[in-house]
Coordinates of C-alpha atoms in Angstrom, one line a residue:
M1101 CA 22.4 2.8 96.8
S1102 CA 25.2 5.3 97.3
D1103 CA 24.7 8.9 98.1
S1104 CA 26.1 10.0 94.7
S1105 CA 23.8 7.6 92.7
T1106 CA 20.7 8.8 94.7
E1107 CA 21.6 12.4 93.9
D1108 CA 22.3 11.6 90.2
K1109 CA 19.0 9.8 89.9
F1110 CA 17.1 12.7 91.4
M1111 CA 18.9 15.3 89.2
S1112 CA 18.1 13.2 86.1
W1113 CA 14.4 13.2 87.2
L1114 CA 14.5 16.9 87.8
R1115 CA 16.0 17.7 84.4
A1116 CA 13.6 15.3 82.6
E1117 CA 10.6 16.9 84.3
S1118 CA 11.8 20.4 83.4
V1119 CA 12.2 19.4 79.7
Q1120 CA 8.9 17.7 79.6
R1121 CA 7.2 20.8 81.0
E1122 CA 9.1 23.0 78.6
L1123 CA 10.4 25.2 81.5
H1124 CA 12.6 28.1 80.7
P1125 CA 16.2 28.1 82.0
L1126 CA 16.6 29.8 85.4
L1127 CA 18.2 33.2 85.7
E1128 CA 22.0 32.9 85.6
R1129 CA 23.8 34.1 88.6
S1130 CA 27.4 33.8 90.0
F1131 CA 29.3 34.3 93.2
V1132 CA 31.3 37.5 93.6
P1133 CA 34.5 37.6 95.8
V1134 CA 34.5 40.0 98.7
Q1135 CA 37.6 42.1 98.7
A1136 CA 38.0 42.0 102.5
A1137 CA 38.2 38.2 102.4
S1138 CA 41.6 38.2 100.6
S1139 CA 43.2 40.1 103.5
N1140 CA 42.6 37.1 105.8
P1141 CA 44.8 34.1 104.9
N1142 CA 42.9 31.7 107.3
N1143 CA 42.2 28.3 105.8
G1144 CA 39.3 27.5 108.0
P1145 CA 36.2 25.6 106.8
V1146 CA 33.8 27.3 104.5
L1147 CA 30.1 27.5 105.2
R1148 CA 27.5 28.3 102.6
I1149 CA 24.2 29.8 103.8
M1150 CA 21.2 30.5 101.6
Q1151 CA 18.3 32.7 102.5
W1152 CA 15.1 32.7 100.5
N1153 CA 11.4 33.7 100.6
V1154 CA 10.1 31.0 98.3
L1155 CA 6.6 32.5 98.0
A1156 CA 3.8 30.5 99.6
Q1157 CA 1.6 28.7 97.1
G1158 CA -1.5 29.4 99.2
Q1159 CA -1.2 33.2 99.3
T1160 CA -4.4 34.9 98.2
T1161 CA -5.6 38.3 97.3
D1162 CA -6.9 40.4 100.2
V1163 CA -7.4 37.3 102.3
Y1164 CA -7.1 39.3 105.5
S1165 CA -10.0 41.5 104.8
R1166 CA -12.1 38.6 103.7
R1167 CA -11.5 36.9 107.0
Q1168 CA -12.1 40.0 109.0
N1169 CA -15.4 40.4 107.2
S1170 CA -16.3 36.7 107.9
K1171 CA -16.6 36.1 104.1
C1172 CA -14.9 32.7 104.3
Q1173 CA -17.7 31.3 102.1
S1174 CA -16.6 33.6 99.3
K1175 CA -14.4 32.5 96.5
T1176 CA -10.8 31.9 97.5
S1177 CA -8.1 30.8 95.1
T1178 CA -4.5 29.8 95.3
L1179 CA -1.6 31.7 93.9
S1180 CA -1.4 29.3 91.0
T1181 CA -4.6 30.7 89.6
G1182 CA -3.0 34.2 89.3
D1183 CA -5.2 35.7 92.0
D1184 CA -2.2 36.9 94.1
N1185 CA -2.2 39.8 91.7
F1186 CA 1.0 39.0 89.8
V1187 CA -0.9 40.3 86.8
L1188 CA 2.0 40.1 84.3
C1189 CA 3.2 36.6 85.3
P1190 CA 2.0 33.7 83.1
G1191 CA -0.2 31.2 84.9
K1192 CA 2.2 28.5 83.8
A1193 CA 5.0 30.0 85.9
L1194 CA 2.7 30.1 89.0
D1195 CA 1.5 26.5 88.6
W1196 CA 3.0 24.5 91.5
E1197 CA 3.9 21.5 89.4
N1198 CA 6.2 23.8 87.4
R1199 CA 7.3 26.2 90.1
K1200 CA 8.5 23.4 92.5
L1201 CA 11.0 22.3 89.9
H1202 CA 12.5 25.7 89.6
L1203 CA 12.6 26.1 93.4
L1204 CA 14.5 22.9 93.7
E1205 CA 16.9 23.7 90.9
E1206 CA 17.7 27.1 92.4
I1207 CA 18.6 25.4 95.7
L1208 CA 20.5 22.5 94.2
R1209 CA 22.6 24.6 91.8
Y1210 CA 24.2 26.3 94.9
R1211 CA 24.0 23.4 97.4
P1212 CA 24.1 25.4 100.6
H1213 CA 25.2 23.8 103.8
I1214 CA 22.3 25.7 105.5
L1215 CA 19.0 26.8 103.8
C1216 CA 16.8 29.3 105.5
L1217 CA 13.3 29.6 104.0
E1218 CA 10.2 31.7 104.5
E1219 CA 6.6 31.4 103.2
V1220 CA 7.0 27.6 103.2
D1221 CA 3.6 26.0 102.9
N1222 CA 4.9 22.8 101.2
F1223 CA 7.5 21.8 103.7
S1224 CA 7.0 18.1 103.2
F1225 CA 7.9 18.6 99.5
F1226 CA 11.2 20.3 100.4
Q1227 CA 12.0 17.8 103.1
E1228 CA 11.2 14.7 101.0
S1229 CA 13.1 16.1 97.9
L1230 CA 16.2 17.4 99.6
I1231 CA 16.6 14.3 101.8
N1232 CA 18.0 12.8 98.7
F1233 CA 20.9 15.2 99.0
G1234 CA 21.5 14.6 102.7
Y1235 CA 19.4 17.5 104.1
M1236 CA 17.2 17.4 107.2
G1237 CA 14.9 20.2 108.3
I1238 CA 13.0 22.0 111.0
F1239 CA 9.8 23.8 110.2
Y1240 CA 7.6 26.0 112.4
P1241 CA 4.3 27.4 111.0
K1242 CA 2.7 30.7 111.7
P1243 CA 0.0 30.4 114.5
D1244 CA -2.7 31.6 112.1
S1245 CA -1.4 31.1 108.6
P1246 CA -3.5 32.8 105.9
C1247 CA -2.7 29.8 103.6
M1248 CA -5.0 27.8 105.8
W1249 CA -7.9 30.0 104.7
V1250 CA -7.6 28.8 101.2
E1251 CA -9.6 25.9 99.8
N1252 CA -7.5 22.8 98.9
N1253 CA -4.5 24.3 100.7
T1254 CA -1.2 22.4 101.2
G1255 CA -0.8 23.5 104.8
P1256 CA 0.2 26.5 106.9
D1257 CA 3.2 28.6 105.8
G1258 CA 6.1 29.3 108.1
C1259 CA 9.8 29.4 108.5
A1260 CA 12.2 26.5 107.9
V1261 CA 15.9 25.6 108.3
L1262 CA 17.3 22.7 106.3
Y1263 CA 20.9 21.6 106.8
S1264 CA 23.4 19.2 105.3
T1265 CA 23.8 16.2 107.5
K1266 CA 27.0 15.4 105.6
H1267 CA 28.7 18.5 107.0
L1268 CA 26.8 19.5 110.1
I1269 CA 25.5 18.2 113.5
L1270 CA 22.4 19.9 114.9
S1271 CA 23.1 20.3 118.6
E1272 CA 20.1 22.4 119.5
S1273 CA 16.9 23.8 117.9
N1274 CA 14.2 26.1 119.2
S1275 CA 11.1 27.6 117.5
I1276 CA 9.5 30.7 118.9
V1277 CA 6.5 33.0 118.2
L1278 CA 7.7 36.6 118.1
Q1279 CA 6.1 38.9 120.6
E1280 CA 5.3 42.6 120.9
E1281 CA 6.9 44.6 123.7
S1282 CA 3.8 44.0 125.9
G1283 CA 4.4 40.2 125.7
L1284 CA 1.5 39.6 123.3
D1285 CA 2.2 37.0 120.7
T1286 CA 2.2 38.0 117.0
N1287 CA 1.6 35.9 114.0
Q1288 CA 5.3 35.7 113.0
V1289 CA 7.8 33.1 114.0
S1290 CA 11.5 32.2 114.1
V1291 CA 13.5 29.0 114.0
I1292 CA 16.8 29.0 115.8
C1293 CA 19.4 26.3 115.4
K1294 CA 22.8 25.6 116.9
F1295 CA 25.3 23.6 114.8
Q1296 CA 28.7 22.0 115.0
L1297 CA 30.8 21.1 112.0
K1298 CA 31.1 17.3 111.6
G1299 CA 34.6 16.0 112.3
D1300 CA 35.3 19.0 114.6
N1301 CA 36.3 17.6 118.0
S1302 CA 37.6 20.9 119.3
K1303 CA 36.8 21.4 122.9
K1304 CA 37.0 25.2 122.4
S1305 CA 33.8 25.0 120.3
V1306 CA 35.4 27.4 117.7
H1307 CA 33.3 25.8 115.0
E1308 CA 30.0 26.0 116.8
F1309 CA 27.6 28.6 115.5
C1310 CA 23.9 29.6 115.6
V1311 CA 21.6 30.3 112.7
A1312 CA 18.2 31.9 113.0
V1313 CA 15.5 32.5 110.4
T1314 CA 12.5 34.8 110.6
H1315 CA 9.8 36.5 108.6
L1316 CA 8.7 39.8 110.1
K1317 CA 5.2 41.4 109.7
A1318 CA 4.5 42.6 106.2
K1319 CA 2.8 45.7 104.9
K1320 CA 3.0 49.5 105.5
G1321 CA 2.0 50.8 108.9
F1322 CA 3.5 47.9 110.8
D1323 CA 7.0 49.5 111.3
E1324 CA 6.6 49.5 115.1
M1325 CA 5.5 45.9 115.2
R1326 CA 8.5 44.8 113.1
F1327 CA 10.7 46.8 115.5
Q1328 CA 9.3 45.0 118.5
Q1329 CA 9.5 41.6 116.8
G1330 CA 13.1 42.2 116.0
K1331 CA 13.8 43.4 119.5
H1332 CA 12.2 40.2 120.9
L1333 CA 14.3 38.0 118.6
L1334 CA 17.6 39.7 119.5
K1335 CA 16.8 39.3 123.2
Y1336 CA 16.2 35.6 122.7
L1337 CA 19.4 35.2 120.8
D1338 CA 21.4 36.7 123.6
K1339 CA 22.1 33.2 124.9
Y1340 CA 24.2 32.6 121.7
S1341 CA 26.4 35.7 122.1
T1342 CA 29.6 33.7 122.6
I1343 CA 29.5 32.0 119.2
P1344 CA 29.2 33.1 115.6
L1345 CA 25.7 34.1 114.8
F1346 CA 23.8 34.3 111.5
I1347 CA 20.3 35.8 111.2
C1348 CA 18.5 35.3 108.0
G1349 CA 15.0 36.4 106.8
D1350 CA 12.5 38.5 105.0
F1351 CA 12.3 41.5 107.3
N1352 CA 9.7 43.3 105.2
A1353 CA 11.8 46.4 106.1
E1354 CA 14.0 48.6 104.0
P1355 CA 17.4 49.8 105.3
T1356 CA 15.8 53.1 106.3
E1357 CA 13.4 51.4 108.8
A1358 CA 14.0 51.3 112.6
V1359 CA 14.3 47.5 112.8
Y1360 CA 17.2 47.6 110.3
D1361 CA 19.0 50.1 112.5
L1362 CA 18.2 48.0 115.5
F1363 CA 20.0 45.0 114.1
Q1364 CA 22.9 47.1 112.7
K1365 CA 23.5 48.7 116.1
S1366 CA 22.8 45.7 118.3
K1367 CA 25.4 44.5 120.8
F1368 CA 26.2 41.5 118.6
G1369 CA 28.0 43.8 116.1
L1370 CA 25.9 42.5 113.2
V1371 CA 26.7 43.2 109.6
S1372 CA 24.4 42.7 106.6
V1373 CA 26.5 40.5 104.3
Y1374 CA 25.6 42.2 101.0
T1375 CA 27.0 45.5 102.3
H1376 CA 30.5 43.9 101.9
L1377 CA 30.1 44.4 98.1
N1378 CA 30.9 48.1 98.2
K1379 CA 33.1 50.5 100.1
E1380 CA 30.1 52.6 101.2
G1381 CA 28.5 49.6 102.9
K1382 CA 25.2 50.1 101.1
E1383 CA 22.6 47.4 100.5
P1384 CA 21.8 46.2 97.0
P1385 CA 19.0 48.1 95.2
Y1386 CA 16.6 45.2 95.4
T1387 CA 16.0 41.7 96.8
T1388 CA 12.4 41.6 95.6
W1389 CA 10.9 43.1 92.4
K1390 CA 7.3 42.6 91.4
I1391 CA 4.3 44.1 89.7
R1392 CA 0.9 43.7 91.3
G1393 CA -2.5 44.7 90.0
E1394 CA -4.1 47.3 92.2
F1395 CA -7.0 49.8 92.0
G1396 CA -6.0 52.5 89.5
G1397 CA -3.5 50.3 87.6
N1398 CA -0.5 48.1 88.1
K1399 CA 2.0 49.0 90.8
E1400 CA 5.7 48.1 90.6
N1401 CA 7.5 47.3 93.8
C1402 CA 11.3 47.1 93.8
K1403 CA 13.1 47.2 97.2
T1404 CA 15.6 45.5 99.6
I1405 CA 13.9 43.7 102.5
D1406 CA 15.7 40.4 102.7
Y1407 CA 19.0 40.0 104.7
I1408 CA 21.7 37.7 106.0
W1409 CA 23.1 39.2 109.1
H1410 CA 26.3 37.9 110.7
T1411 CA 28.6 38.7 113.6
K1412 CA 32.1 39.8 112.9
N1413 CA 34.0 37.6 115.4
G1414 CA 35.0 34.2 114.1
I1415 CA 33.7 34.8 110.6
N1416 CA 35.4 35.8 107.4
V1417 CA 33.1 36.6 104.4
K1418 CA 34.5 35.1 101.2
S1419 CA 31.9 35.6 98.5
V1420 CA 28.2 36.5 97.9
L1421 CA 25.8 35.5 95.2
A1422 CA 25.2 38.4 92.9
F1423 CA 21.8 39.6 91.9
P1424 CA 20.6 39.6 88.3
S1425 CA 20.2 42.9 86.5
G1426 CA 16.8 44.4 85.8
E1427 CA 17.4 43.6 82.1
A1428 CA 18.0 39.9 82.9
I1429 CA 14.9 39.8 85.2
G1430 CA 12.7 41.2 82.4
E1431 CA 10.1 43.9 82.2
N1432 CA 7.4 41.8 83.8
R1433 CA 9.6 41.3 86.9
L1434 CA 9.1 38.4 89.4
P1435 CA 7.9 35.7 89.6
S1436 CA 8.4 34.7 86.0
M1437 CA 9.0 31.9 83.6
T1438 CA 12.7 32.1 84.6
Y1439 CA 12.3 32.5 88.4
P1440 CA 9.8 30.9 90.8
S1441 CA 9.5 33.5 93.5
D1442 CA 8.9 37.3 93.9
H1443 CA 12.0 37.3 96.1
L1444 CA 15.6 36.5 94.9
S1445 CA 17.6 34.1 96.9
L1446 CA 20.6 35.4 98.9
A1447 CA 23.7 33.2 99.4
C1448 CA 27.1 33.7 100.9
D1449 CA 30.2 31.7 101.6
F1450 CA 31.6 32.3 105.1
Q1451 CA 34.9 31.1 106.4
L1452 CA 34.9 30.1 110.1
V1453 CA 38.1 31.3 111.7

C-alpha cells in the first residue's frame, strides 16, 4: 500500500470516529507571516516545528501530597473522571477515547516535520498512529512519573520528539535527567536530537540542526529549581553550538522569571519565536488558559509558559501559528469540547539558510 493510501485510510478512520462520537470541531487557527522573513530572499528548505504539552491522561488531584502521606490505598482517579479539577470541562471532553482523536487531528492538520511533546503518558498511541504518516519517535519518561501512581494507568509521562522520516535523518539522540546545580537529579527530563535534511549531501553540514524538548518543574516556589534545570540543559547543549538549535518545551515559567532571562541572554543568542510577532518583542498573553476548582472557589489561570527558542544564525523565521482569541476559546477555557489540552500548541515555519 502506498504512503498516500495509508494516510488517506487513516484520515478517513479519524473523521468517521469523530463523527460517530459527535465531537465538536477543533478551534480554528492559522499561520501568520513574520515581517522580518520577507527581508530575506533566501530560498532554503522550510522546517515546521510544533511544540505541545498534550496533558497527561493520568494526572490526578493533589497526587503528590497523597504519596507523601503514604495514602496510596486511597482513591485515585484519572484525568478522564474530571478529578484533575478542570471543573468546567465536560467529562466527555476529558474521556481519552474522545480526546485522543482531537490530539491527532491537531497534529495532522499542521503536519510538522518535528513534533515536541510533554506530558506524554500514551506514547505508544502517538507512535503507532503517526507511523502511518511517516513519523518515528523518541520518548523519555520522568524518573518518578505521578501518572504511575494512578490505578489503571497507561504508563509514565515524559517528553517525546517525533519526526518525519520522509524529510529528516536522525543522526544522534540523547535523553537526560535534568539536574540541580549540586549535581542531584530532579524528576524532569529532556530529549535532544540532531537531524540532517534528507537529500542534503552538503559536506558543510549547513542543514544539520539540533532540537531539544523539555518540561521544567511545575508550581510556585520552584523558580530556583527551574533556573538550575535550565542551566543544566544549556550546558549540555553547548556541544551543538556550531549548528542551528531549537529548544521547545513547557518551562512552567512566565517571561518575568529568571530561567526565561537565562535562555534569552545565553551565549547561544536564543530568541523566543512568538516575540517575532510584534515590534516590542513581547510574548503572547497566554499559551495556557484553564479554570481549576480550589478551596474557596474556582481559580482562572491564564499565562505564557510554553516556548520555542531558536538561534539566530542559519535560521529565518517565516510564520507562526496564531493563538485563538479568548472569545473563541470560550468562557470555560481549556481543555474543552473544542480543544483537548489545557495548553495550546505552538508551531512555526523556519527557513534554513
